[in-house]
Coordinates of C-alpha atoms in Angstrom, one line a residue:
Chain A
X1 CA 105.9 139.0 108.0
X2 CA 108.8 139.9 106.3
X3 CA 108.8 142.2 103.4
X4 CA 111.8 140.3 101.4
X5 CA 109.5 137.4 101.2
X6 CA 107.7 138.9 98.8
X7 CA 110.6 139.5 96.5
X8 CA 110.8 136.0 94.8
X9 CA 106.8 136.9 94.0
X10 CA 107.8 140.0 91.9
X11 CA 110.5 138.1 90.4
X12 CA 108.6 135.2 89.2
X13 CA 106.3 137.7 87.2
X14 CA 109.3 139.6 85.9
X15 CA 110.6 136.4 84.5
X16 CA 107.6 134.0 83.7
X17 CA 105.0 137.0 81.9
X18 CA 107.5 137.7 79.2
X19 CA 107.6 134.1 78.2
X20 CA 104.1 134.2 78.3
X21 CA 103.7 137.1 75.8
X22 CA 103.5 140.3 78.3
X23 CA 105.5 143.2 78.2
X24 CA 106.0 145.0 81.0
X25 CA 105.2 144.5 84.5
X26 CA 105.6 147.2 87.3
X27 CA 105.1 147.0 90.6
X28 CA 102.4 149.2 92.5
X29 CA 101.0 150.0 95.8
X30 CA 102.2 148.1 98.3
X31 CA 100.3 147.5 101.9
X32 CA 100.3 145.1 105.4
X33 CA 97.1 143.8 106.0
X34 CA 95.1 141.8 108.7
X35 CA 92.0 141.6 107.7
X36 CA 90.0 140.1 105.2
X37 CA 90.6 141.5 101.4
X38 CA 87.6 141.8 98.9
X39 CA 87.9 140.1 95.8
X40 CA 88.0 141.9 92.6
X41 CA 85.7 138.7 91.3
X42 CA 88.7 136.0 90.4
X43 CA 91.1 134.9 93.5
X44 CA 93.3 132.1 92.6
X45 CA 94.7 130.8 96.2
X46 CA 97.4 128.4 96.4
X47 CA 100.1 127.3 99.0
X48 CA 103.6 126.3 99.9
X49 CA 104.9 123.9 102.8
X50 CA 107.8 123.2 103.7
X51 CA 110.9 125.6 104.5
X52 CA 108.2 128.6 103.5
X53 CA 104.7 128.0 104.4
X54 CA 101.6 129.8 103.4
X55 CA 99.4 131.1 101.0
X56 CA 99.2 133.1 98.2
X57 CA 95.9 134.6 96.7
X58 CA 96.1 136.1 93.0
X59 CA 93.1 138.7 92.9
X60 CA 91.8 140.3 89.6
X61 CA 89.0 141.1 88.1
X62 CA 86.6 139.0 85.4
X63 CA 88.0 141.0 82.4
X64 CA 91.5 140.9 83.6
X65 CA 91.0 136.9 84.1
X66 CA 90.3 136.7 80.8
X67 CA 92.8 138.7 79.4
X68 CA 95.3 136.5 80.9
X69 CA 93.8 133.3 79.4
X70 CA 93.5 134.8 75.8
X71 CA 97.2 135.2 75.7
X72 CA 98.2 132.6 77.4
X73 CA 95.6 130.6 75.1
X74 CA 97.5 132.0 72.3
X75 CA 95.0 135.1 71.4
X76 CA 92.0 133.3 71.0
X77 CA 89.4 135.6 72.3
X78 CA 88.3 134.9 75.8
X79 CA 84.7 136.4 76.5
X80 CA 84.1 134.8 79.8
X81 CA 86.1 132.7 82.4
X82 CA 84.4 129.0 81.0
X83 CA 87.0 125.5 81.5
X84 CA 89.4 125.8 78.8
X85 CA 90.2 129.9 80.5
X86 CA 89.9 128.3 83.9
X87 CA 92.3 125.5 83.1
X88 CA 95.0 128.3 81.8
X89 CA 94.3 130.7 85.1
X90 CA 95.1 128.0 86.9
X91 CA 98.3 126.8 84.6
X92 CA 99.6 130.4 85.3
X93 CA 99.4 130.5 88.7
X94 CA 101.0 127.5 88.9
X95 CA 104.1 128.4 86.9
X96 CA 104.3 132.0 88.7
X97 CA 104.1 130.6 92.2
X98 CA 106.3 127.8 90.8
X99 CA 108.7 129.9 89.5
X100 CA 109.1 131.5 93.7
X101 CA 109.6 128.1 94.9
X102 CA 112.6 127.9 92.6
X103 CA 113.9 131.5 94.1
X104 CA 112.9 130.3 97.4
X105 CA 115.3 127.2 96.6
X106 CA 118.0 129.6 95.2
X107 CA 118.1 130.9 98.9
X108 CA 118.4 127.2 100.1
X109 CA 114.7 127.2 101.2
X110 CA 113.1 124.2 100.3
X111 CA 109.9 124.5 98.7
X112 CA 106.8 122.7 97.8
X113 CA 103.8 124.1 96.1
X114 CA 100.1 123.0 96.2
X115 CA 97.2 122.6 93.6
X116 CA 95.9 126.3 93.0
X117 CA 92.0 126.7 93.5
X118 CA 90.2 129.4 91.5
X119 CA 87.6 131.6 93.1
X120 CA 85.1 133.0 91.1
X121 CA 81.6 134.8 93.2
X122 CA 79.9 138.5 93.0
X123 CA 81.1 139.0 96.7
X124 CA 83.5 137.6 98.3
X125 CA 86.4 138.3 100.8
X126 CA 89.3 136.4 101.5
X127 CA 92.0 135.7 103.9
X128 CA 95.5 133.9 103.2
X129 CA 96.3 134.0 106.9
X130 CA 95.3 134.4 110.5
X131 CA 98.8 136.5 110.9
X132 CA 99.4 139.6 109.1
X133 CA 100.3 139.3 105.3
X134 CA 101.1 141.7 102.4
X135 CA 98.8 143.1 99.7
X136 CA 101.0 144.2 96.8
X137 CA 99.6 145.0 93.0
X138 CA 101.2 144.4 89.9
X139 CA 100.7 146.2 86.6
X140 CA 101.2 143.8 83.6
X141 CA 100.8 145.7 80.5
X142 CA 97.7 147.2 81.4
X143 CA 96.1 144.5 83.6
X144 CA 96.0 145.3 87.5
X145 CA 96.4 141.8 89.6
X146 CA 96.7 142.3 93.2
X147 CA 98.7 139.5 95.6
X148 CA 98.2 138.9 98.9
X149 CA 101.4 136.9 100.1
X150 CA 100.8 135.5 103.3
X151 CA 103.9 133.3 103.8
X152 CA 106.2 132.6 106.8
X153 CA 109.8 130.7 106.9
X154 CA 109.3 127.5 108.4
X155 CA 111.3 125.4 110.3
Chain B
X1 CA 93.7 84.4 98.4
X2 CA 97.2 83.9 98.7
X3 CA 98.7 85.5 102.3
X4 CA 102.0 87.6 102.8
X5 CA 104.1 85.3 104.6
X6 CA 106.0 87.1 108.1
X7 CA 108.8 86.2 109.9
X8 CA 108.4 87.4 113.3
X9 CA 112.3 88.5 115.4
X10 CA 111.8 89.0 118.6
X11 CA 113.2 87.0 121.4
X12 CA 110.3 88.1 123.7
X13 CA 107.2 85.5 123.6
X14 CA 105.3 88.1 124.7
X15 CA 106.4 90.4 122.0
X16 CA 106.1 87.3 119.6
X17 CA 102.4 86.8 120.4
X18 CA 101.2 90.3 120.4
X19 CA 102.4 90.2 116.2
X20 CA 100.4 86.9 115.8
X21 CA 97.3 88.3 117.3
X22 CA 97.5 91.6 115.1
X23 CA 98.1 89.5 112.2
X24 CA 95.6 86.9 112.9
X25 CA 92.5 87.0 110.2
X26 CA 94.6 89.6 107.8
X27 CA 95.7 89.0 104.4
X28 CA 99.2 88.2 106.4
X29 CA 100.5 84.7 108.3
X30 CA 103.4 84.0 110.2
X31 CA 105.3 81.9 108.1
X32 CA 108.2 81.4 111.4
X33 CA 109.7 83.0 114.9
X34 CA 113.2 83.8 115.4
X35 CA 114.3 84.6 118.8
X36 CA 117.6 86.9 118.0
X37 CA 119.5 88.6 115.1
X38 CA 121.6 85.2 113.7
X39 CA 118.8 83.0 113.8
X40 CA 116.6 85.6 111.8
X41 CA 119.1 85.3 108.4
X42 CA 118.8 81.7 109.3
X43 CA 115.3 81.6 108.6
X44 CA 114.8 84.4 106.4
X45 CA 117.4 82.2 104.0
X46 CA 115.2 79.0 105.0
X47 CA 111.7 80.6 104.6
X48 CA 112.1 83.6 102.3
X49 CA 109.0 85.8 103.9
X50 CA 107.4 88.2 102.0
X51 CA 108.0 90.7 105.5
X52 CA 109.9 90.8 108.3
X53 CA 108.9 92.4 111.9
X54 CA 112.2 93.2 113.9
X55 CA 112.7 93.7 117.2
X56 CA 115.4 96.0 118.4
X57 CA 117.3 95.0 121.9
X58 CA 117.9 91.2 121.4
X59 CA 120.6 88.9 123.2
X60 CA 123.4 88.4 120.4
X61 CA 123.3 89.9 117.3
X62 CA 120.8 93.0 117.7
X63 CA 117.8 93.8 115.3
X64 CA 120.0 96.9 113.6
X65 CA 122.8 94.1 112.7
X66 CA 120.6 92.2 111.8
X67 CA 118.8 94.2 109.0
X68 CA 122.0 95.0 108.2
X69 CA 122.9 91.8 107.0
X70 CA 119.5 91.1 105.9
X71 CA 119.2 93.8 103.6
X72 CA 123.0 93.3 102.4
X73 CA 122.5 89.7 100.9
X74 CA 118.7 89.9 100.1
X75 CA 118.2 93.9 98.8
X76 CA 114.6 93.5 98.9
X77 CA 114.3 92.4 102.2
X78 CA 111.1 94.3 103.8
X79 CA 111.5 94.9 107.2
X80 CA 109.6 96.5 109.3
X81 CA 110.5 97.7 113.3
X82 CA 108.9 96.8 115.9
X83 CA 110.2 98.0 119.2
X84 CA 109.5 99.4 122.5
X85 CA 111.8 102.3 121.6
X86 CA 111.2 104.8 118.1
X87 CA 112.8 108.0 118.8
X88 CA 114.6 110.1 116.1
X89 CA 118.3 108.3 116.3
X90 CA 116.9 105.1 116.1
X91 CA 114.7 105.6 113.0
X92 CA 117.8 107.6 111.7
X93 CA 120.2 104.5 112.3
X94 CA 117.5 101.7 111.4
X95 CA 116.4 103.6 108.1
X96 CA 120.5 103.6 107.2
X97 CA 120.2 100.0 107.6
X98 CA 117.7 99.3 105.7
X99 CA 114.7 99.3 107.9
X100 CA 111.7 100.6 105.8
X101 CA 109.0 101.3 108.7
X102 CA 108.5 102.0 112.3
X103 CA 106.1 100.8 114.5
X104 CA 106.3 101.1 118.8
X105 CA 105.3 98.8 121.4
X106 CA 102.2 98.6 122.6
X107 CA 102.0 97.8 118.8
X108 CA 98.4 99.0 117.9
X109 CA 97.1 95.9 115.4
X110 CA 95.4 98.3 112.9
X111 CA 98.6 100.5 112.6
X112 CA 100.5 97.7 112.4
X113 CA 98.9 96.2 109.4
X114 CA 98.6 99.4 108.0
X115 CA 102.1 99.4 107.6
X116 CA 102.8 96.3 106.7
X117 CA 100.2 96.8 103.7
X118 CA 101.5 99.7 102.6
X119 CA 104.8 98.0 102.1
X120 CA 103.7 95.0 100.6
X121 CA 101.4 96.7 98.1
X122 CA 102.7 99.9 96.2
X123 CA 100.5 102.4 96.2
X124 CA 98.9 103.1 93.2
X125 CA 97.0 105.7 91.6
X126 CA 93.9 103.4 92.2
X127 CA 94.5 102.4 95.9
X128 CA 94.9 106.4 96.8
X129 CA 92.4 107.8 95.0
X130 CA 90.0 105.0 96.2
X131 CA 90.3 106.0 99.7
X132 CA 91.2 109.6 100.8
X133 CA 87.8 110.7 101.7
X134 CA 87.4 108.0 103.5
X135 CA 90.3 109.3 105.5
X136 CA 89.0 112.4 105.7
X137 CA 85.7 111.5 106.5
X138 CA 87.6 109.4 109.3
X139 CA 89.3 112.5 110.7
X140 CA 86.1 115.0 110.6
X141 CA 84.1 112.5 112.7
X142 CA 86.6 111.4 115.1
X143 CA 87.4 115.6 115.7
X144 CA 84.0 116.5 116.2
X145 CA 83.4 113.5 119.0
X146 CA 86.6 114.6 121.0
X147 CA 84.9 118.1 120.8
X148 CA 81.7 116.3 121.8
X149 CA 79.3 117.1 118.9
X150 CA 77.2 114.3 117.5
X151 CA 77.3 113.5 113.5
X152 CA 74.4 111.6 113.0
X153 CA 74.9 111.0 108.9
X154 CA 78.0 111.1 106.8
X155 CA 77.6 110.5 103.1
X156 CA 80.6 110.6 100.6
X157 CA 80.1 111.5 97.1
X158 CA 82.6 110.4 94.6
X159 CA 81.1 112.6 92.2
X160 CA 80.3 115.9 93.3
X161 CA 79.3 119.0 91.3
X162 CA 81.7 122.2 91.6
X163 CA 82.1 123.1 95.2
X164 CA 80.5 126.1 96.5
X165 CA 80.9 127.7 99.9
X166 CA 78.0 129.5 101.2
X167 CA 79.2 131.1 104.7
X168 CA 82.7 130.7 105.6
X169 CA 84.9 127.9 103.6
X170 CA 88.8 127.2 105.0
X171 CA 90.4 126.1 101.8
X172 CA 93.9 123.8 103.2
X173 CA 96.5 123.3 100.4
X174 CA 98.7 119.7 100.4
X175 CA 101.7 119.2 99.0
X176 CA 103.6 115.9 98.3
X177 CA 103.8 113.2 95.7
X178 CA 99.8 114.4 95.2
X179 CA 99.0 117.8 95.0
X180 CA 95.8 118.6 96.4
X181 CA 93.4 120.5 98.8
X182 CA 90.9 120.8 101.2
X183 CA 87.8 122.8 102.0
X184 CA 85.5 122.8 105.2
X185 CA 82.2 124.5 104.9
X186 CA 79.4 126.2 106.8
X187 CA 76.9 128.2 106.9
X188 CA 77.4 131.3 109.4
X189 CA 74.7 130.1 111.6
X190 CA 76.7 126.4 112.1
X191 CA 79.8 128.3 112.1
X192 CA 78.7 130.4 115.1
X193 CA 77.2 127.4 116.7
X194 CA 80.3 125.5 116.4
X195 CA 83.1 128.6 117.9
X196 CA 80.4 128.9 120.8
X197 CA 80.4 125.2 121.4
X198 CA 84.0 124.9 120.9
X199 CA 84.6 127.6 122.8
X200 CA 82.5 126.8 125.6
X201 CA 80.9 130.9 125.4
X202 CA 77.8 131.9 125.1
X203 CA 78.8 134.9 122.8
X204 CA 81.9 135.3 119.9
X205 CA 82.9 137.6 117.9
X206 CA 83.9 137.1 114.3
X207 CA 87.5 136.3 114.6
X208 CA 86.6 134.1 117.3
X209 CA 84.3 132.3 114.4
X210 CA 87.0 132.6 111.7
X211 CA 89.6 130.9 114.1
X212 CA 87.5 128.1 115.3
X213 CA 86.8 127.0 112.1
X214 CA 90.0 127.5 110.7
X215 CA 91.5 125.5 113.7
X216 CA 88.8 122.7 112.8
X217 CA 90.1 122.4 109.1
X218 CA 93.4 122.4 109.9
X219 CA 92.9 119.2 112.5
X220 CA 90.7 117.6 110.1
X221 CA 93.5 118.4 107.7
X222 CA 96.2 117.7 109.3
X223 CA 94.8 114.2 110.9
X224 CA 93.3 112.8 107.9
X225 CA 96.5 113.7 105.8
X226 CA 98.6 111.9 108.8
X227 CA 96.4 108.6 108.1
X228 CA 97.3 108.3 104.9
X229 CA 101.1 109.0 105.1
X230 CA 100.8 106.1 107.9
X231 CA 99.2 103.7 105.2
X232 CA 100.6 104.7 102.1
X233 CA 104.5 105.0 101.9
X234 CA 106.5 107.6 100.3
X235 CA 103.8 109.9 99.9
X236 CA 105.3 112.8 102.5
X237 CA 102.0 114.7 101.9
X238 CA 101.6 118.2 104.1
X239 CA 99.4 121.0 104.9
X240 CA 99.5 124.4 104.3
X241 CA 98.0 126.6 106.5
X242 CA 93.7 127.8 106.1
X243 CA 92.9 130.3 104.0
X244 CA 89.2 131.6 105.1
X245 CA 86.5 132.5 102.5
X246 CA 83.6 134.3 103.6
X247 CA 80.2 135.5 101.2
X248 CA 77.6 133.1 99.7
X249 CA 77.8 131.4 96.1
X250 CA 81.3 131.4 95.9
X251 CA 82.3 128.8 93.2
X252 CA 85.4 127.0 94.2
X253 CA 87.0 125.6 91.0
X254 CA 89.9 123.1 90.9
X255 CA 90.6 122.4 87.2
X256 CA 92.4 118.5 86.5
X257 CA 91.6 117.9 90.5
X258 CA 89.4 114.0 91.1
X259 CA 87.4 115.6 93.8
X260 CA 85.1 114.1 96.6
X261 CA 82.4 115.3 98.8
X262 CA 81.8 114.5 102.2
X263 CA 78.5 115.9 104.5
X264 CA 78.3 115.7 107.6
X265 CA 74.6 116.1 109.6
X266 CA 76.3 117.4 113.1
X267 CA 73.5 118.5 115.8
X268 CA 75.1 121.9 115.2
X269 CA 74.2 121.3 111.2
X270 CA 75.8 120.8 107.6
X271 CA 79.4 120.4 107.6
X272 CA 80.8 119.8 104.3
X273 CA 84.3 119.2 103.4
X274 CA 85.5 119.1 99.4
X275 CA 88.7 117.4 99.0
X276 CA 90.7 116.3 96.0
X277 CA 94.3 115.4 94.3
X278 CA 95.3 115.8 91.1
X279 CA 97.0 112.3 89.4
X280 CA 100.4 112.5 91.1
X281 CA 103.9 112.1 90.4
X282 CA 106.0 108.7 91.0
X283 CA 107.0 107.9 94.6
X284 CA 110.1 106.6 94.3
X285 CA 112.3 105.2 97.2

């Protein structure tokens, strides 16, 4: 796939996490991948149709998951991933990967997103496509989440 | 029980009777036959139908005209073509004149009602939610008997607990007026049943697995989706490609999603699919 796809990913964190409370958010290790990815214990998949199809998995661990719910929760303490920190996992994903479909549509490519689905097991591995996609992690403050964008430009 | 009243314009009798006997012991009646465009807005102005099934090629005034002028003095006129012909410039030039729905000759009865229904009854929340795994259910059976495995049970739970995959799960996103998605499950032992049977090989690897069942989530998917864009209007629902799981106990958790459950006892073994939408935004027109 094409590495520019993933650019409207990086930019949906740049813009949404800082509303959100986060400071910074860098950009890490970058790979191409065919095979299947462990998860780090939280994957949230979700996927587009339309002018870009695909999926995107959001992979972190427990503690990280949790992290992200307490702030977006508005610093109530978060000791494990129960409904309420599921709900606002799920909430961010969708705003994030919301957020691309509107860069997507700033390069006139229509966009449609689905219903994310969180993950949660001791073991797992996971797949967002049968083609190659690309693994990239993101630092946000101190929080590693790793993406695997697996998304193609559609007719 | 009150019926949806048709008007029927078509100047074949043939094409006329093949209508009736789709419509015949439905919630719809043929309230009159016209044979060509002008004398359809004579007796849609006489009869005022709730419907109107339009034929395209007609002596005189054609069936585009004659939506045209349909649609022009009565803006709520429902019409719905039915023609030999349904190719992309004709639904292009009957939707600009105000046709709402397509149907071709051979006209199947069910789809035919199907679409009549959906544009006689909007859909609502209730009607949708009330029958997607129905549709999907539909779909996984009518797959697996063109791939010539045998479900002997299928139970639907409206109800179900938090999904878990245990094997390999394909997880299908849908986009659309509802936002949803879709999982297929097995257990590795199915799973390598089903790529060998599929297949038609005695041995597979694990990609051959993964694909197979991929492939079979994405028809299932992609079929039972296409049913209900056929019965409910406006709803333009789609599919993103699988995603595979694989590892046991994985807890697949959809918060704000009304979910249902539907098991299937194949001769291979359990195949479970988890589907479910979240509320939904307006369709408009």
């Amino acid at each position: 796939m094409d590495v520019k796809m993933i650019n409207p990913f990086i930019e949906a964190f740049s813009q949404v996490m800082p509303q959100l409370g986060f400071q910074n958010v860098t950009r890490g290790k970058l790979s191409l991948k065919d095979q299947f990815v462990d998860s780090k214990g939280v994957t949230v998949l979700i996927g587009m149709t339309q002018q870009v199809r695909g999926n995107i998995a959001y992979n972190m661990n427990e503690q990280t998951a949790c992290k992200f719910a307490s702030v977006l929760m508005m610093g109530t303490p978060v000791a494990q991933l129960d409904a309420m920190a599921q709900s606002a996992l799920g909430e961010m994903v969708n705003m994030l990967t919301a957020n691309a479909a509107i860069q997507f549509s700033m390069q006139n490519l229509s966009v449609d997103i689905s219903t994310p689905s969180l993950v949660v097991g001791e073991s797992f591995k996971a797949k967002v496509s049968e083609h190659q996609f690309i693994v990239v992690e993101l630092m946000i403050d101190s929080e590693l989440i790793e993406l695997n964008i697996g998304v193609e430009k559609g007719a | 029980m009150k019926k949806y009243r048709v008007l029927v314009v078509d100047d074949s009798p043939f094409g006329q009777r093949i209508v009736e006997n789709a419509l015949m012991n439905s919630e719809f009646e043929i309230c009159g036959f016209a044979g060509d465009g002008l004398e359809g807005i004579e007796k849609y102005a006489k009869l005022q139908p709730d419907i109107v099934t339009m034929d395209i090629t007609m002596p005189g005034m054609d069936g585009i005209n004659c939506s045209r002028e349909l649609v022009s003095r009565w803006e709520d006129a429902k019409i719905v073509m039915v023609s030999s012909m349904k190719d992309d410039s004709l639904i292009l030039q009957g939707k600009a004149n105000g046709i709402r729905a397509f149907v071709q000759k051979p006209v199947d009865g069910g789809e035919l009602l199907a679409v009549l229904t959906s544009l006689v009854q909007p859909v609502t929340q209730e009607s949708f939610l009330g029958q997607y795994a129905d549709k999907y259910a539909k779909s996984l059976t009518e797959v697996l008997k063109q791939l010539g495995i045998q479900t002997q049970a299928v139970s639907i739970d409206d109800n179900p607990l938090p999904f878990v995959v245990n094997g390999i799960g394909i997880v299908i996103g849908i986009t659309g007026a509802y936002q949803g998605r879709l999982i297929l499950d097995m257990d590795l032992a199915t799973a390598v049943a089903f790529a060998k049977t599929s297949m038609a090989q005695m041995e597979v690897t694990q990609s051959d697995i993964q694909y197979s069942v991929s492939e079979l989530a994405n028809i299932i998917a992609g079929n039972g989706t296409s049913k209900l864009n056929r019965q409910f209007e406006g709803l333009d629902l789609r599919v993103t490609p699988p995603s595979i799981l694989v590892g046991e106990s994985i807890s697949v958790i959809s918060p704000k999603l009304k979910m249902a459950s539907v098991t299937a006892e194949t001769t291979l073994g359990l195949m479970m699919i988890n589907v479910g939408f979240t509320g939904g935004r307006r369709i408009g027109r």
